[in-house]
Amino acid sequence: MTLRTTIAAPFRHTRKSGMKKNELVYYYALDRKWMSTDQANQLLRRAEEDGLLKQESGIFSPAFDTAAVTIPVGFKPTSAIFERNDPMQELIGRIARARKVEETEIVAEMNKVIREGFDTHLLPPAALVVLAKKYHVSCDDLRDPLRQALRKA
């Protein structure tokens, strides 16, 4: 995961477990020249929202084991780290690829599950998980983002 790698990089490089916001912005924008200071601030906000960074008394620390992340030599994050991936769209795509059908067919089947199987008492993210299990499509890595989508619904 590029976002996880980008967040782990300053902590691994400096061998620190916690850093101030200005240290992180400096690392991303000035030291590595990976992005602008505005983008670095946006990255930190996104990482906090996604649960990759936690902040306590003005000190940011990773919410995951940075030692488990491999940072390739010459790593430089792409602009993809600023894009939000929709976990529902990702799962629809996975199921469609596994079944070799169009995504619209999966959406139609999802709606059918909601309507006929649960009398409209099931939210779309949960219906997609039902379909993923039915077709033996892995969705374990999307579990947390799908839960967040359920909370927002």
PDB file of C-alpha atoms in Angstrom:
ATOM      1  CA  MET A   1       0.000   0.000   0.000  1.00  0.00           C
ATOM      2  CA  THR A   2       1.536   3.248  -1.107  1.00  0.00           C
ATOM      3  CA  LEU A   3      -0.213   5.393   1.517  1.00  0.00           C
ATOM      4  CA  ARG A   4       0.977   3.118   4.313  1.00  0.00           C
ATOM      5  CA  THR A   5       4.509   3.162   2.886  1.00  0.00           C
ATOM      6  CA  THR A   6       4.436   6.965   2.608  1.00  0.00           C
ATOM      7  CA  ILE A   7       3.327   7.297   6.231  1.00  0.00           C
ATOM      8  CA  ALA A   8       5.926   4.796   7.472  1.00  0.00           C
ATOM      9  CA  ALA A   9       8.858   6.394   5.605  1.00  0.00           C
ATOM     10  CA  PRO A  10       9.685   9.339   7.920  1.00  0.00           C
ATOM     11  CA  PHE A  11       9.381   7.203  11.055  1.00  0.00           C
ATOM     12  CA  ARG A  12      11.614   4.489   9.622  1.00  0.00           C
ATOM     13  CA  HIS A  13      14.127   6.953   8.165  1.00  0.00           C
ATOM     14  CA  THR A  14      14.504   8.999  11.358  1.00  0.00           C
ATOM     15  CA  ARG A  15      14.100   5.960  13.637  1.00  0.00           C
ATOM     16  CA  LYS A  16      11.535   7.855  15.693  1.00  0.00           C
ATOM     17  CA  SER A  17       8.256   6.531  17.032  1.00  0.00           C
ATOM     18  CA  GLY A  18       6.640   9.963  17.148  1.00  0.00           C
ATOM     19  CA  MET A  19       7.089  13.247  15.311  1.00  0.00           C
ATOM     20  CA  LYS A  20       5.575  16.726  15.416  1.00  0.00           C
ATOM     21  CA  LYS A  21       3.438  17.869  12.522  1.00  0.00           C
ATOM     22  CA  ASN A  22       6.054  20.360  11.334  1.00  0.00           C
ATOM     23  CA  GLU A  23       8.705  17.614  11.304  1.00  0.00           C
ATOM     24  CA  LEU A  24       6.522  15.426   9.114  1.00  0.00           C
ATOM     25  CA  VAL A  25       5.650  18.277   6.743  1.00  0.00           C
ATOM     26  CA  TYR A  26       9.349  19.158   6.543  1.00  0.00           C
ATOM     27  CA  TYR A  27      10.238  15.535   5.740  1.00  0.00           C
ATOM     28  CA  TYR A  28       7.660  15.178   2.950  1.00  0.00           C
ATOM     29  CA  ALA A  29       7.895  18.649   1.389  1.00  0.00           C
ATOM     30  CA  LEU A  30      11.412  19.948   1.970  1.00  0.00           C
ATOM     31  CA  ASP A  31      13.697  17.040   2.829  1.00  0.00           C
ATOM     32  CA  ARG A  32      12.376  14.510   0.280  1.00  0.00           C
ATOM     33  CA  LYS A  33      10.638  17.003  -2.045  1.00  0.00           C
ATOM     34  CA  TRP A  34       7.849  14.493  -2.605  1.00  0.00           C
ATOM     35  CA  MET A  35       5.052  17.073  -2.396  1.00  0.00           C
ATOM     36  CA  SER A  36       4.153  20.633  -1.472  1.00  0.00           C
ATOM     37  CA  THR A  37       3.577  21.679   2.129  1.00  0.00           C
ATOM     38  CA  ASP A  38      -0.188  21.878   1.432  1.00  0.00           C
ATOM     39  CA  GLN A  39      -0.154  18.331   0.082  1.00  0.00           C
ATOM     40  CA  ALA A  40       1.842  17.162   3.102  1.00  0.00           C
ATOM     41  CA  ASN A  41      -0.781  18.656   5.425  1.00  0.00           C
ATOM     42  CA  GLN A  42      -3.519  17.002   3.356  1.00  0.00           C
ATOM     43  CA  LEU A  43      -1.652  13.689   3.583  1.00  0.00           C
ATOM     44  CA  LEU A  44      -1.478  13.922   7.370  1.00  0.00           C
ATOM     45  CA  ARG A  45      -5.219  14.717   7.611  1.00  0.00           C
ATOM     46  CA  ARG A  46      -6.055  11.770   5.362  1.00  0.00           C
ATOM     47  CA  ALA A  47      -3.780   9.409   7.288  1.00  0.00           C
ATOM     48  CA  GLU A  48      -5.468  10.451  10.532  1.00  0.00           C
ATOM     49  CA  GLU A  49      -8.950   9.974   9.029  1.00  0.00           C
ATOM     50  CA  ASP A  50      -7.971   6.538   7.696  1.00  0.00           C
ATOM     51  CA  GLY A  51      -6.586   5.495  11.066  1.00  0.00           C
ATOM     52  CA  LEU A  52      -2.953   5.256   9.944  1.00  0.00           C
ATOM     53  CA  LEU A  53      -1.744   8.071  12.199  1.00  0.00           C
ATOM     54  CA  LYS A  54      -2.733   8.955  15.726  1.00  0.00           C
ATOM     55  CA  GLN A  55      -2.034  12.241  17.432  1.00  0.00           C
ATOM     56  CA  GLU A  56      -1.468  12.756  21.116  1.00  0.00           C
ATOM     57  CA  SER A  57      -0.272  16.049  22.649  1.00  0.00           C
ATOM     58  CA  GLY A  58       0.797  17.329  19.226  1.00  0.00           C
ATOM     59  CA  ILE A  59       2.912  14.260  18.463  1.00  0.00           C
ATOM     60  CA  PHE A  60       1.959  12.059  15.527  1.00  0.00           C
ATOM     61  CA  SER A  61       2.735   8.362  15.676  1.00  0.00           C
ATOM     62  CA  PRO A  62       1.855   5.549  13.287  1.00  0.00           C
ATOM     63  CA  ALA A  63      -1.107   3.374  14.251  1.00  0.00           C
ATOM     64  CA  PHE A  64       0.560   0.341  12.671  1.00  0.00           C
ATOM     65  CA  ASP A  65       3.898  -1.456  12.864  1.00  0.00           C
ATOM     66  CA  THR A  66       6.230   0.484  10.575  1.00  0.00           C
ATOM     67  CA  ALA A  67       8.800  -2.322  10.766  1.00  0.00           C
ATOM     68  CA  ALA A  68       6.372  -4.543   8.849  1.00  0.00           C
ATOM     69  CA  VAL A  69       6.330  -2.096   5.915  1.00  0.00           C
ATOM     70  CA  THR A  70       8.925  -2.517   3.192  1.00  0.00           C
ATOM     71  CA  ILE A  71      10.127   0.788   1.778  1.00  0.00           C
ATOM     72  CA  PRO A  72      11.746   0.158  -1.607  1.00  0.00           C
ATOM     73  CA  VAL A  73      15.043   1.851  -2.467  1.00  0.00           C
ATOM     74  CA  GLY A  74      14.279   5.081  -4.307  1.00  0.00           C
ATOM     75  CA  PHE A  75      10.638   5.060  -3.159  1.00  0.00           C
ATOM     76  CA  LYS A  76       8.639   8.133  -4.127  1.00  0.00           C
ATOM     77  CA  PRO A  77       4.866   8.233  -3.625  1.00  0.00           C
ATOM     78  CA  THR A  78       2.629   8.909  -6.592  1.00  0.00           C
ATOM     79  CA  SER A  79      -0.347  11.260  -6.666  1.00  0.00           C
ATOM     80  CA  ALA A  80      -2.539   8.192  -6.052  1.00  0.00           C
ATOM     81  CA  ILE A  81      -2.009   8.651  -2.301  1.00  0.00           C
ATOM     82  CA  PHE A  82      -4.355  11.649  -2.457  1.00  0.00           C
ATOM     83  CA  GLU A  83      -7.175   9.721  -4.162  1.00  0.00           C
ATOM     84  CA  ARG A  84      -9.910   8.210  -2.066  1.00  0.00           C
ATOM     85  CA  ASN A  85     -10.736   4.663  -3.014  1.00  0.00           C
ATOM     86  CA  ASP A  86     -14.328   3.649  -2.629  1.00  0.00           C
ATOM     87  CA  PRO A  87     -14.313   0.225  -0.928  1.00  0.00           C
ATOM     88  CA  MET A  88     -17.725  -0.618  -2.378  1.00  0.00           C
ATOM     89  CA  GLN A  89     -16.545   0.132  -5.914  1.00  0.00           C
ATOM     90  CA  GLU A  90     -13.411  -1.931  -5.307  1.00  0.00           C
ATOM     91  CA  LEU A  91     -15.449  -4.925  -4.134  1.00  0.00           C
ATOM     92  CA  ILE A  92     -17.895  -4.599  -7.029  1.00  0.00           C
ATOM     93  CA  GLY A  93     -14.899  -4.672  -9.380  1.00  0.00           C
ATOM     94  CA  ARG A  94     -13.397  -7.734  -7.695  1.00  0.00           C
ATOM     95  CA  ILE A  95     -16.637  -9.685  -7.860  1.00  0.00           C
ATOM     96  CA  ALA A  96     -17.177  -8.669 -11.501  1.00  0.00           C
ATOM     97  CA  ARG A  97     -13.649  -9.776 -12.449  1.00  0.00           C
ATOM     98  CA  ALA A  98     -14.054 -13.084 -10.601  1.00  0.00           C
ATOM     99  CA  ARG A  99     -17.343 -13.784 -12.365  1.00  0.00           C
ATOM    100  CA  LYS A 100     -16.181 -12.284 -15.677  1.00  0.00           C
ATOM    101  CA  VAL A 101     -19.266 -10.065 -15.921  1.00  0.00           C
ATOM    102  CA  GLU A 102     -19.922  -6.320 -16.098  1.00  0.00           C
ATOM    103  CA  GLU A 103     -20.003  -4.312 -12.874  1.00  0.00           C
ATOM    104  CA  THR A 104     -23.575  -3.267 -13.613  1.00  0.00           C
ATOM    105  CA  GLU A 105     -24.615  -6.912 -13.332  1.00  0.00           C
ATOM    106  CA  ILE A 106     -23.049  -7.108  -9.861  1.00  0.00           C
ATOM    107  CA  VAL A 107     -24.847  -3.921  -8.788  1.00  0.00           C
ATOM    108  CA  ALA A 108     -28.118  -5.390 -10.045  1.00  0.00           C
ATOM    109  CA  GLU A 109     -27.471  -8.593  -8.110  1.00  0.00           C
ATOM    110  CA  MET A 110     -26.591  -6.560  -5.003  1.00  0.00           C
ATOM    111  CA  ASN A 111     -29.914  -4.733  -5.272  1.00  0.00           C
ATOM    112  CA  LYS A 112     -31.703  -8.050  -5.724  1.00  0.00           C
ATOM    113  CA  VAL A 113     -30.084  -9.416  -2.548  1.00  0.00           C
ATOM    114  CA  ILE A 114     -31.146  -6.300  -0.638  1.00  0.00           C
ATOM    115  CA  ARG A 115     -34.685  -6.362  -1.975  1.00  0.00           C
ATOM    116  CA  GLU A 116     -35.518 -10.059  -2.089  1.00  0.00           C
ATOM    117  CA  GLY A 117     -33.193 -11.611   0.452  1.00  0.00           C
ATOM    118  CA  PHE A 118     -33.508  -9.048   3.208  1.00  0.00           C
ATOM    119  CA  ASP A 119     -36.720  -7.168   2.430  1.00  0.00           C
ATOM    120  CA  THR A 120     -34.720  -3.908   1.948  1.00  0.00           C
ATOM    121  CA  HIS A 121     -33.302  -4.157   5.497  1.00  0.00           C
ATOM    122  CA  LEU A 122     -29.677  -4.541   4.384  1.00  0.00           C
ATOM    123  CA  LEU A 123     -27.265  -1.785   3.420  1.00  0.00           C
ATOM    124  CA  PRO A 124     -25.309  -2.020   0.132  1.00  0.00           C
ATOM    125  CA  PRO A 125     -21.847  -2.611   1.705  1.00  0.00           C
ATOM    126  CA  ALA A 126     -23.212  -5.586   3.627  1.00  0.00           C
ATOM    127  CA  ALA A 127     -24.943  -6.943   0.521  1.00  0.00           C
ATOM    128  CA  LEU A 128     -21.642  -6.784  -1.337  1.00  0.00           C
ATOM    129  CA  VAL A 129     -19.953  -8.804   1.393  1.00  0.00           C
ATOM    130  CA  VAL A 130     -22.738 -11.400   1.057  1.00  0.00           C
ATOM    131  CA  LEU A 131     -22.047 -11.581  -2.694  1.00  0.00           C
ATOM    132  CA  ALA A 132     -18.284 -11.763  -2.143  1.00  0.00           C
ATOM    133  CA  LYS A 133     -18.741 -14.729   0.199  1.00  0.00           C
ATOM    134  CA  LYS A 134     -21.159 -16.360  -2.252  1.00  0.00           C
ATOM    135  CA  TYR A 135     -18.616 -16.163  -5.080  1.00  0.00           C
ATOM    136  CA  HIS A 136     -15.546 -16.845  -2.905  1.00  0.00           C
ATOM    137  CA  VAL A 137     -14.027 -13.409  -3.506  1.00  0.00           C
ATOM    138  CA  SER A 138     -11.623 -12.157  -0.863  1.00  0.00           C
ATOM    139  CA  CYS A 139     -12.715  -8.977   0.884  1.00  0.00           C
ATOM    140  CA  ASP A 140     -10.853  -9.218   4.195  1.00  0.00           C
ATOM    141  CA  ASP A 141      -8.617  -6.251   3.347  1.00  0.00           C
ATOM    142  CA  LEU A 142     -11.740  -4.120   2.740  1.00  0.00           C
ATOM    143  CA  ARG A 143     -13.429  -5.051   6.000  1.00  0.00           C
ATOM    144  CA  ASP A 144     -12.551  -1.843   7.901  1.00  0.00           C
ATOM    145  CA  PRO A 145     -13.299   0.566   5.019  1.00  0.00           C
ATOM    146  CA  LEU A 146     -16.631  -1.201   4.432  1.00  0.00           C
ATOM    147  CA  ARG A 147     -17.490  -0.889   8.128  1.00  0.00           C
ATOM    148  CA  GLN A 148     -16.768   2.815   7.921  1.00  0.00           C
ATOM    149  CA  ALA A 149     -19.063   3.035   4.872  1.00  0.00           C
ATOM    150  CA  LEU A 150     -21.787   1.316   6.918  1.00  0.00           C
ATOM    151  CA  ARG A 151     -21.383   3.839   9.739  1.00  0.00           C
ATOM    152  CA  LYS A 152     -21.710   6.743   7.320  1.00  0.00           C
ATOM    153  CA  ALA A 153     -24.842   5.287   5.695  1.00  0.00           C
TER     154      ALA A 153
END
